[in-house]
N, C-alpha and C. Protein backbone atom coordinates (compact mmCIF):
# COMPACT_ATOMS: atom_id res chain seq x y z
N UNK A 1 -48.06 61.97 -22.95
CA UNK A 1 -48.99 60.88 -23.00
C UNK A 1 -48.79 59.92 -24.11
N UNK A 2 -48.26 60.45 -25.23
CA UNK A 2 -47.85 59.61 -26.47
C UNK A 2 -46.73 58.72 -26.17
N UNK A 3 -45.69 59.08 -25.37
CA UNK A 3 -44.69 58.15 -24.73
C UNK A 3 -45.37 57.05 -24.11
N UNK A 4 -46.27 57.42 -23.29
CA UNK A 4 -46.73 56.35 -22.37
C UNK A 4 -47.58 55.21 -22.99
N UNK A 5 -48.26 55.56 -24.08
CA UNK A 5 -49.13 54.44 -24.75
C UNK A 5 -48.25 53.45 -25.30
N UNK A 6 -47.17 53.74 -26.22
CA UNK A 6 -46.39 52.57 -26.56
C UNK A 6 -45.74 51.77 -25.41
N UNK A 7 -45.27 52.48 -24.39
CA UNK A 7 -44.67 51.76 -23.32
C UNK A 7 -45.50 50.90 -22.56
N UNK A 8 -46.97 51.31 -22.48
CA UNK A 8 -47.82 50.42 -21.81
C UNK A 8 -48.33 49.32 -22.57
N UNK A 9 -48.44 49.55 -23.88
CA UNK A 9 -48.55 48.66 -24.87
C UNK A 9 -47.53 47.45 -24.85
N UNK A 10 -46.31 47.82 -24.77
CA UNK A 10 -45.26 46.83 -24.83
C UNK A 10 -45.37 45.98 -23.44
N UNK A 11 -45.66 46.76 -22.32
CA UNK A 11 -45.80 45.97 -20.98
C UNK A 11 -46.88 45.15 -21.01
N UNK A 12 -47.97 45.65 -21.68
CA UNK A 12 -49.07 44.74 -21.62
C UNK A 12 -48.89 43.38 -22.25
N UNK A 13 -47.99 43.71 -23.51
CA UNK A 13 -47.87 42.56 -24.35
C UNK A 13 -46.97 41.49 -23.90
N UNK A 14 -45.96 42.14 -22.90
CA UNK A 14 -44.98 41.31 -22.21
C UNK A 14 -45.62 40.39 -20.93
N UNK A 15 -46.58 41.13 -20.33
CA UNK A 15 -47.43 40.56 -19.35
C UNK A 15 -48.12 39.54 -19.81
N UNK A 16 -48.86 39.81 -20.90
CA UNK A 16 -49.76 38.72 -21.51
C UNK A 16 -48.91 37.56 -22.05
N UNK A 17 -47.89 37.77 -22.59
CA UNK A 17 -46.97 36.68 -22.94
C UNK A 17 -46.50 35.85 -22.00
N UNK A 18 -46.12 36.51 -21.01
CA UNK A 18 -45.73 35.62 -19.78
C UNK A 18 -46.70 35.03 -19.30
N UNK A 19 -48.03 35.27 -19.14
CA UNK A 19 -49.18 34.41 -18.74
C UNK A 19 -49.35 33.31 -19.94
N UNK A 20 -49.30 33.64 -21.02
CA UNK A 20 -49.41 32.32 -22.05
C UNK A 20 -48.09 31.53 -21.94
N UNK A 21 -47.01 32.09 -21.80
CA UNK A 21 -45.59 31.22 -21.44
C UNK A 21 -45.95 30.29 -20.36
N UNK A 22 -46.53 30.93 -19.26
CA UNK A 22 -46.78 30.03 -18.16
C UNK A 22 -47.89 28.91 -18.15
N UNK A 23 -48.76 29.24 -18.95
CA UNK A 23 -49.90 28.31 -19.10
C UNK A 23 -49.58 27.30 -20.30
N UNK A 24 -48.42 27.58 -21.09
CA UNK A 24 -47.94 26.40 -21.85
C UNK A 24 -47.12 25.40 -21.20
N UNK A 25 -46.65 25.85 -20.21
CA UNK A 25 -45.64 24.70 -19.51
C UNK A 25 -46.51 23.73 -18.66
N UNK A 26 -45.99 22.43 -18.98
CA UNK A 26 -46.84 21.20 -18.59
C UNK A 26 -46.83 21.32 -17.34
N UNK A 27 -47.76 20.82 -16.50
CA UNK A 27 -48.11 20.81 -15.07
C UNK A 27 -47.76 19.43 -14.36
N UNK A 28 -47.81 18.65 -15.19
CA UNK A 28 -47.61 17.13 -14.81
C UNK A 28 -46.74 16.19 -15.64
N UNK A 29 -46.20 15.30 -14.96
CA UNK A 29 -45.37 14.37 -15.64
C UNK A 29 -46.35 13.63 -16.70
N UNK A 30 -45.79 13.51 -18.00
CA UNK A 30 -46.44 12.74 -18.88
C UNK A 30 -46.08 11.24 -18.72
N UNK A 31 -47.15 10.28 -19.38
CA UNK A 31 -46.74 9.05 -19.28
C UNK A 31 -45.39 8.81 -19.64
N UNK A 32 -44.58 7.89 -18.67
CA UNK A 32 -43.29 7.29 -18.99
C UNK A 32 -43.56 5.79 -19.17
N UNK A 33 -42.83 5.38 -20.25
CA UNK A 33 -43.24 3.83 -20.82
C UNK A 33 -41.94 3.16 -20.02
N UNK A 34 -42.07 2.05 -20.09
CA UNK A 34 -41.16 1.11 -19.10
C UNK A 34 -39.84 1.16 -19.95
N UNK A 35 -39.67 1.33 -21.32
CA UNK A 35 -38.54 1.28 -22.02
C UNK A 35 -37.93 2.65 -22.53
N UNK A 36 -38.58 3.85 -21.92
CA UNK A 36 -38.38 5.18 -22.24
C UNK A 36 -36.86 5.36 -21.67
N UNK A 37 -36.27 6.46 -22.18
CA UNK A 37 -34.78 6.95 -21.56
C UNK A 37 -35.25 8.33 -21.09
N UNK A 38 -34.79 8.65 -19.79
CA UNK A 38 -34.93 9.71 -19.04
C UNK A 38 -33.84 10.63 -19.11
N UNK A 39 -33.92 11.78 -19.26
CA UNK A 39 -32.92 12.97 -19.41
C UNK A 39 -33.17 13.99 -18.35
N UNK A 40 -32.42 14.13 -17.10
CA UNK A 40 -32.62 15.27 -16.37
C UNK A 40 -31.50 16.15 -16.40
N UNK A 41 -32.03 17.41 -16.52
CA UNK A 41 -30.99 18.53 -16.76
C UNK A 41 -30.78 19.12 -15.31
N UNK A 42 -29.66 19.39 -14.86
CA UNK A 42 -29.13 19.57 -13.75
C UNK A 42 -29.31 21.34 -13.76
N UNK A 43 -29.17 21.89 -12.61
CA UNK A 43 -29.34 23.27 -12.58
C UNK A 43 -30.25 23.72 -11.37
N UNK A 44 -30.92 22.85 -10.82
CA UNK A 44 -31.94 23.15 -9.62
C UNK A 44 -31.70 21.69 -8.87
N UNK A 45 -31.63 21.92 -7.46
CA UNK A 45 -31.41 20.93 -6.53
C UNK A 45 -32.45 19.87 -6.66
N UNK A 46 -33.86 20.33 -6.92
CA UNK A 46 -35.04 19.58 -6.96
C UNK A 46 -35.10 18.39 -8.04
N UNK A 47 -34.17 18.70 -9.31
CA UNK A 47 -34.44 17.86 -10.41
C UNK A 47 -33.75 16.52 -10.37
N UNK A 48 -32.71 16.35 -9.66
CA UNK A 48 -32.09 15.09 -9.50
C UNK A 48 -32.89 13.94 -8.62
N UNK A 49 -33.23 14.52 -7.46
CA UNK A 49 -34.06 13.58 -6.53
C UNK A 49 -35.40 13.29 -7.18
N UNK A 50 -35.87 14.19 -8.12
CA UNK A 50 -37.10 13.83 -8.58
C UNK A 50 -36.88 12.72 -9.72
N UNK A 51 -35.86 12.95 -10.37
CA UNK A 51 -35.67 12.13 -11.43
C UNK A 51 -35.45 10.45 -10.79
N UNK A 52 -34.84 10.64 -9.60
CA UNK A 52 -34.35 9.22 -8.97
C UNK A 52 -35.88 8.58 -8.59
N UNK A 53 -36.67 9.26 -8.12
CA UNK A 53 -38.07 8.94 -7.60
C UNK A 53 -38.53 8.33 -9.15
N UNK A 54 -38.35 8.87 -10.14
CA UNK A 54 -39.02 8.48 -11.44
C UNK A 54 -38.53 7.08 -11.70
N UNK A 55 -37.03 7.11 -11.47
CA UNK A 55 -36.16 5.97 -11.85
C UNK A 55 -36.76 4.60 -10.84
N UNK A 56 -37.20 4.92 -9.65
CA UNK A 56 -37.60 3.96 -8.63
C UNK A 56 -38.86 3.35 -9.30
N UNK A 57 -39.80 4.25 -9.88
CA UNK A 57 -41.13 3.76 -10.30
C UNK A 57 -41.06 3.20 -11.69
N UNK A 58 -39.82 3.22 -12.35
CA UNK A 58 -39.55 2.59 -13.74
C UNK A 58 -38.16 2.06 -13.81
N UNK A 59 -37.92 0.88 -13.02
CA UNK A 59 -36.49 0.41 -12.78
C UNK A 59 -35.71 0.00 -13.87
N UNK A 60 -36.41 -0.34 -15.22
CA UNK A 60 -35.72 -0.70 -16.38
C UNK A 60 -35.35 0.40 -17.23
N UNK A 61 -35.77 1.76 -16.84
CA UNK A 61 -35.79 2.82 -17.56
C UNK A 61 -34.15 3.25 -17.54
N UNK A 62 -33.49 3.70 -18.69
CA UNK A 62 -32.23 4.32 -18.49
C UNK A 62 -32.33 5.83 -18.12
N UNK A 63 -31.26 6.43 -17.13
CA UNK A 63 -31.54 7.71 -16.88
C UNK A 63 -30.01 8.32 -17.10
N UNK A 64 -30.36 9.51 -17.78
CA UNK A 64 -29.05 10.34 -17.91
C UNK A 64 -29.23 11.89 -17.22
N UNK A 65 -27.97 12.08 -16.48
CA UNK A 65 -28.06 13.33 -15.81
C UNK A 65 -27.19 14.07 -16.59
N UNK A 66 -27.87 15.30 -17.08
CA UNK A 66 -27.03 16.10 -18.19
C UNK A 66 -26.76 17.22 -17.43
N UNK A 67 -25.34 17.87 -17.54
CA UNK A 67 -25.18 19.27 -17.13
C UNK A 67 -23.95 19.29 -16.15
N UNK A 68 -23.56 20.53 -15.85
CA UNK A 68 -22.63 20.78 -15.03
C UNK A 68 -22.77 20.57 -13.49
N UNK A 69 -24.07 20.32 -13.24
CA UNK A 69 -24.30 19.85 -11.73
C UNK A 69 -24.18 18.53 -11.67
N UNK A 70 -23.96 17.78 -12.55
CA UNK A 70 -24.07 16.24 -12.47
C UNK A 70 -22.46 15.67 -12.20
N UNK A 71 -22.23 15.86 -10.73
CA UNK A 71 -20.99 15.34 -10.30
C UNK A 71 -20.87 14.35 -9.10
N UNK A 72 -22.32 14.13 -8.79
CA UNK A 72 -22.42 13.19 -7.53
C UNK A 72 -22.33 11.59 -7.99
N UNK A 73 -22.42 10.76 -7.04
CA UNK A 73 -22.10 9.51 -7.15
C UNK A 73 -23.65 8.80 -7.13
N UNK A 74 -24.02 7.69 -8.08
CA UNK A 74 -25.32 7.05 -8.04
C UNK A 74 -25.07 5.81 -8.20
N UNK A 75 -24.32 5.00 -7.32
CA UNK A 75 -23.86 3.52 -7.58
C UNK A 75 -25.20 2.77 -7.23
N UNK A 76 -26.07 3.13 -6.49
CA UNK A 76 -27.49 2.78 -6.48
C UNK A 76 -28.07 2.25 -7.54
N UNK A 77 -28.02 3.21 -8.58
CA UNK A 77 -28.92 3.01 -9.79
C UNK A 77 -27.93 2.57 -10.93
N UNK A 78 -27.96 1.49 -11.25
CA UNK A 78 -27.04 0.73 -12.40
C UNK A 78 -27.48 1.35 -13.67
N UNK A 79 -28.60 2.03 -13.76
CA UNK A 79 -28.88 2.41 -15.32
C UNK A 79 -28.72 3.88 -15.37
N UNK A 80 -27.85 4.58 -14.60
CA UNK A 80 -27.55 6.02 -14.60
C UNK A 80 -26.29 6.27 -15.29
N UNK A 81 -26.16 7.26 -16.09
CA UNK A 81 -25.23 7.78 -16.76
C UNK A 81 -25.09 9.46 -16.71
N UNK A 82 -24.09 9.73 -16.32
CA UNK A 82 -23.70 11.39 -15.92
C UNK A 82 -22.99 11.92 -17.06
N UNK A 83 -23.53 12.75 -17.87
CA UNK A 83 -22.59 13.74 -18.63
C UNK A 83 -22.49 14.93 -18.08
N UNK A 84 -21.25 15.32 -17.78
CA UNK A 84 -21.11 16.63 -16.93
C UNK A 84 -20.34 17.93 -17.70
N UNK A 85 -20.27 17.71 -19.00
CA UNK A 85 -19.45 18.56 -19.78
C UNK A 85 -20.36 20.05 -20.19
N UNK A 86 -21.72 19.62 -20.49
CA UNK A 86 -22.42 20.72 -20.91
C UNK A 86 -22.69 21.74 -19.74
N UNK A 87 -22.52 23.04 -20.15
CA UNK A 87 -22.91 23.95 -19.06
C UNK A 87 -24.00 25.15 -19.32
N UNK A 88 -24.78 24.80 -20.15
CA UNK A 88 -26.04 25.47 -20.65
C UNK A 88 -27.06 24.59 -21.10
N UNK A 89 -28.33 25.22 -20.96
CA UNK A 89 -29.46 24.43 -21.59
C UNK A 89 -29.19 24.04 -23.06
N UNK A 90 -28.74 24.97 -23.85
CA UNK A 90 -28.30 24.70 -25.26
C UNK A 90 -27.27 23.54 -25.35
N UNK A 91 -26.48 23.63 -24.40
CA UNK A 91 -25.34 22.59 -24.54
C UNK A 91 -26.05 21.31 -24.02
N UNK A 92 -26.88 21.30 -23.28
CA UNK A 92 -27.45 20.00 -22.80
C UNK A 92 -28.31 19.52 -23.83
N UNK A 93 -29.01 20.15 -24.57
CA UNK A 93 -29.66 19.75 -25.82
C UNK A 93 -28.91 19.14 -26.81
N UNK A 94 -27.53 19.61 -26.94
CA UNK A 94 -26.71 19.12 -27.80
C UNK A 94 -26.12 17.73 -27.25
N UNK A 95 -25.86 17.80 -26.12
CA UNK A 95 -25.49 16.49 -25.31
C UNK A 95 -26.51 15.34 -25.60
N UNK A 96 -27.82 15.68 -25.28
CA UNK A 96 -28.88 14.65 -25.62
C UNK A 96 -29.09 14.51 -26.79
N UNK A 97 -29.02 15.27 -27.86
CA UNK A 97 -28.95 14.81 -29.39
C UNK A 97 -27.88 13.90 -29.65
N UNK A 98 -26.50 14.07 -29.09
CA UNK A 98 -25.44 13.13 -29.25
C UNK A 98 -25.90 11.78 -28.73
N UNK A 99 -26.60 11.76 -27.38
CA UNK A 99 -26.74 10.41 -26.73
C UNK A 99 -27.92 9.85 -27.59
N UNK A 100 -28.98 10.48 -27.94
CA UNK A 100 -30.13 10.04 -28.51
C UNK A 100 -29.75 9.36 -29.86
N UNK A 101 -28.87 10.15 -30.90
CA UNK A 101 -28.43 9.50 -32.16
C UNK A 101 -27.70 8.33 -31.92
N UNK A 102 -26.64 8.31 -31.18
CA UNK A 102 -25.68 7.23 -30.92
C UNK A 102 -26.55 5.97 -30.37
N UNK A 103 -27.54 6.13 -29.67
CA UNK A 103 -28.26 5.09 -28.83
C UNK A 103 -29.65 4.72 -29.95
N UNK A 104 -29.94 5.66 -31.04
CA UNK A 104 -31.11 5.26 -31.77
C UNK A 104 -32.28 5.49 -31.03
N UNK A 105 -32.52 6.64 -30.13
CA UNK A 105 -33.73 6.98 -29.43
C UNK A 105 -34.64 7.91 -30.30
N UNK A 106 -35.78 7.65 -30.10
CA UNK A 106 -36.76 8.48 -30.79
C UNK A 106 -37.89 9.20 -29.92
N UNK A 107 -37.82 8.67 -28.64
CA UNK A 107 -38.74 9.15 -27.55
C UNK A 107 -37.78 9.48 -26.28
N UNK A 108 -37.96 10.45 -25.79
CA UNK A 108 -37.03 11.05 -24.82
C UNK A 108 -37.98 11.89 -23.93
N UNK A 109 -37.89 11.31 -22.60
CA UNK A 109 -38.24 11.98 -21.41
C UNK A 109 -37.34 13.15 -20.81
N UNK A 110 -37.87 14.34 -20.69
CA UNK A 110 -37.04 15.17 -20.20
C UNK A 110 -37.66 15.74 -18.95
N UNK A 111 -36.80 15.73 -17.83
CA UNK A 111 -37.05 16.20 -16.44
C UNK A 111 -36.32 17.62 -16.32
N UNK A 112 -36.92 18.58 -15.95
CA UNK A 112 -36.56 20.04 -15.60
C UNK A 112 -37.54 20.67 -14.75
N UNK A 113 -37.29 21.68 -14.10
CA UNK A 113 -38.28 22.25 -13.36
C UNK A 113 -39.39 22.91 -14.23
N UNK A 114 -40.43 23.22 -13.75
CA UNK A 114 -41.62 23.61 -14.62
C UNK A 114 -41.35 24.92 -15.24
N UNK A 115 -40.66 25.70 -14.63
CA UNK A 115 -40.35 27.01 -15.34
C UNK A 115 -39.46 26.94 -16.37
N UNK A 116 -38.57 25.88 -16.41
CA UNK A 116 -37.48 25.84 -17.53
C UNK A 116 -38.02 24.71 -18.72
N UNK A 117 -39.03 24.35 -18.31
CA UNK A 117 -39.49 23.25 -19.35
C UNK A 117 -39.63 23.83 -20.77
N UNK A 118 -40.28 24.76 -20.84
CA UNK A 118 -40.76 25.49 -22.32
C UNK A 118 -39.43 25.64 -23.02
N UNK A 119 -38.34 26.27 -22.39
CA UNK A 119 -37.31 26.60 -23.31
C UNK A 119 -36.30 25.25 -23.53
N UNK A 120 -36.29 24.45 -22.29
CA UNK A 120 -35.55 23.21 -22.48
C UNK A 120 -36.17 22.62 -23.60
N UNK A 121 -37.38 22.24 -23.49
CA UNK A 121 -38.07 21.39 -24.60
C UNK A 121 -37.87 21.96 -25.92
N UNK A 122 -37.90 23.25 -26.12
CA UNK A 122 -38.01 24.17 -27.37
C UNK A 122 -36.27 23.78 -27.90
N UNK A 123 -35.42 23.89 -27.22
CA UNK A 123 -34.13 23.86 -27.67
C UNK A 123 -33.86 22.12 -28.07
N UNK A 124 -34.40 21.28 -27.38
CA UNK A 124 -34.15 20.08 -27.65
C UNK A 124 -34.89 19.48 -28.91
N UNK A 125 -35.94 20.09 -29.13
CA UNK A 125 -36.88 19.88 -30.30
C UNK A 125 -36.37 20.54 -31.52
N UNK A 126 -35.51 21.64 -31.46
CA UNK A 126 -34.63 22.05 -32.49
C UNK A 126 -33.50 21.29 -32.87
N UNK A 127 -32.95 20.49 -31.92
CA UNK A 127 -31.85 19.74 -32.35
C UNK A 127 -32.35 18.34 -32.90
N UNK A 128 -33.51 17.86 -32.31
CA UNK A 128 -33.96 16.52 -32.61
C UNK A 128 -35.35 16.71 -33.02
N UNK A 129 -35.81 17.26 -34.16
CA UNK A 129 -36.96 17.38 -34.81
C UNK A 129 -37.87 16.36 -34.89
N UNK A 130 -37.41 15.31 -35.22
CA UNK A 130 -38.40 13.89 -35.38
C UNK A 130 -38.47 13.01 -34.30
N UNK A 131 -37.91 13.48 -32.98
CA UNK A 131 -37.94 12.71 -31.81
C UNK A 131 -39.42 13.34 -31.08
N UNK A 132 -39.79 12.14 -30.16
CA UNK A 132 -41.01 12.65 -29.41
C UNK A 132 -40.24 13.13 -27.94
N UNK A 133 -40.57 14.28 -27.63
CA UNK A 133 -40.01 14.74 -26.35
C UNK A 133 -41.37 14.75 -25.35
N UNK A 134 -41.14 14.14 -24.18
CA UNK A 134 -42.05 13.91 -23.37
C UNK A 134 -41.58 14.70 -22.17
N UNK A 135 -42.55 15.62 -21.68
CA UNK A 135 -41.98 16.57 -20.58
C UNK A 135 -42.60 15.88 -19.25
N UNK A 136 -41.74 15.99 -18.23
CA UNK A 136 -41.84 15.54 -16.94
C UNK A 136 -41.19 16.81 -16.06
N UNK A 137 -42.11 17.81 -15.61
CA UNK A 137 -41.67 18.88 -14.96
C UNK A 137 -41.56 18.63 -13.31
N UNK A 138 -40.67 19.24 -13.00
CA UNK A 138 -40.38 19.31 -11.49
C UNK A 138 -41.20 20.40 -10.79
N UNK A 139 -42.36 20.15 -10.04
CA UNK A 139 -42.95 21.34 -9.63
C UNK A 139 -42.24 22.20 -8.63
N UNK A 140 -42.71 23.55 -8.67
CA UNK A 140 -41.98 24.51 -7.71
C UNK A 140 -42.78 24.87 -6.68
N UNK A 141 -43.93 24.06 -6.37
CA UNK A 141 -44.91 24.52 -5.37
C UNK A 141 -44.37 24.69 -3.96
N UNK A 142 -43.19 24.04 -3.60
CA UNK A 142 -42.54 24.28 -2.48
C UNK A 142 -41.87 25.64 -2.07
N UNK A 143 -41.88 26.57 -3.29
CA UNK A 143 -41.20 27.73 -3.25
C UNK A 143 -42.03 29.05 -3.14
N UNK A 144 -41.32 30.07 -2.23
CA UNK A 144 -42.29 31.12 -1.92
C UNK A 144 -42.85 31.70 -3.34
N UNK A 145 -43.98 32.59 -3.43
CA UNK A 145 -44.66 32.92 -4.47
C UNK A 145 -43.68 33.78 -5.36
N UNK A 146 -43.02 34.95 -4.42
CA UNK A 146 -42.25 35.91 -5.27
C UNK A 146 -41.00 35.37 -5.77
N UNK A 147 -40.26 34.38 -5.35
CA UNK A 147 -39.16 33.54 -5.72
C UNK A 147 -39.68 32.82 -7.21
N UNK A 148 -41.01 32.14 -7.07
CA UNK A 148 -41.46 31.65 -8.31
C UNK A 148 -41.57 32.29 -9.37
N UNK A 149 -42.23 33.58 -9.13
CA UNK A 149 -42.43 34.94 -10.04
C UNK A 149 -41.08 35.24 -10.69
N UNK A 150 -40.14 35.31 -9.78
CA UNK A 150 -38.85 35.89 -10.24
C UNK A 150 -38.38 34.86 -11.38
N UNK A 151 -38.40 33.42 -10.89
CA UNK A 151 -37.75 32.46 -11.82
C UNK A 151 -38.62 32.37 -13.12
N UNK A 152 -39.99 32.36 -12.99
CA UNK A 152 -40.78 32.29 -14.30
C UNK A 152 -40.22 33.54 -15.22
N UNK A 153 -40.35 34.72 -14.52
CA UNK A 153 -40.02 35.77 -15.33
C UNK A 153 -38.52 35.76 -16.17
N UNK A 154 -37.63 35.22 -15.37
CA UNK A 154 -36.27 35.24 -15.90
C UNK A 154 -36.54 34.18 -17.03
N UNK A 155 -37.04 33.05 -16.76
CA UNK A 155 -37.08 31.89 -17.85
C UNK A 155 -38.03 32.42 -19.15
N UNK A 156 -38.74 33.11 -18.80
CA UNK A 156 -39.57 33.68 -19.93
C UNK A 156 -38.73 34.70 -20.91
N UNK A 157 -38.02 35.62 -20.27
CA UNK A 157 -37.22 36.40 -20.94
C UNK A 157 -35.87 35.77 -21.66
N UNK A 158 -35.49 34.61 -21.20
CA UNK A 158 -34.66 33.61 -21.92
C UNK A 158 -35.38 32.95 -22.87
N UNK A 159 -36.57 32.54 -22.76
CA UNK A 159 -37.40 31.89 -23.86
C UNK A 159 -37.39 33.16 -24.88
N UNK A 160 -37.80 34.07 -24.73
CA UNK A 160 -37.92 35.02 -25.76
C UNK A 160 -36.61 35.22 -26.48
N UNK A 161 -35.42 35.48 -25.79
CA UNK A 161 -34.14 35.50 -26.52
C UNK A 161 -33.90 34.42 -27.39
N UNK A 162 -34.13 33.05 -27.04
CA UNK A 162 -33.85 31.94 -27.36
C UNK A 162 -34.74 31.97 -28.92
N UNK A 163 -35.93 32.41 -28.79
CA UNK A 163 -36.84 32.47 -30.12
C UNK A 163 -36.21 33.48 -31.22
N UNK A 164 -35.53 34.19 -30.60
CA UNK A 164 -34.60 35.14 -31.70
C UNK A 164 -33.47 34.74 -31.93
N UNK A 165 -32.97 33.43 -31.70
CA UNK A 165 -31.76 32.52 -32.17
C UNK A 165 -30.67 32.60 -31.40
N UNK A 166 -30.72 33.34 -30.16
CA UNK A 166 -29.74 33.65 -29.30
C UNK A 166 -29.76 32.10 -28.26
N UNK A 167 -28.91 31.35 -28.40
CA UNK A 167 -29.00 29.82 -27.78
C UNK A 167 -28.24 29.94 -26.54
N UNK A 168 -27.08 30.78 -26.57
CA UNK A 168 -26.17 30.68 -25.44
C UNK A 168 -26.16 32.03 -24.69
N UNK A 169 -25.77 32.08 -23.51
CA UNK A 169 -25.61 33.54 -22.91
C UNK A 169 -26.62 33.63 -21.91
C-alpha cells in the first residue's frame, strides 16, 4: 500500500498538470494587426493552409513558413518567405529569433496547432524575451478525440522536458 500512495500522487499530479497545460493553451487567434509579421511552424498539415487563410485576411502582412515541412511553392503570395533549415521547435525558435532581430520585429504572430502552442511560445519567448508573442492556434476540432488526447499528452510531456532545460530531442 505504501508504494501505491506515491505512484498515485505522481499520477494525480501528472493528470492535474495536463489539465492545467491544456487550459493554458489559447483557444482563439489573438488580434492580428495589419503590419504584423506571421510565423507559421510546420509539422502538421493544418498549419500552412490556416496561415494562408490568415494571410488572405491581412494581405499586407508578411508570412514566414518556418521548418522542415516548408518545401512547397507559394507564388500566389508575394509576402511569403520559406525557412526550411530548422528541424525542431527549438530550431524554429532560433530561426524566428534570427529573422526578428534582422528585421527589427518586436511583435510576432505565431501559428501552430493548439496542442503545440504552449511549448512553441515558451521556446520563442526564451529566445526573444522582449518581444510580444501573439498566439494564433490552429484548432484540432476535426480530429478524433483519442488522437487529440494522444497529441496533447505528447506535447505536455515535451513541455515538461523543455521546462527542465532540454530543448532538443
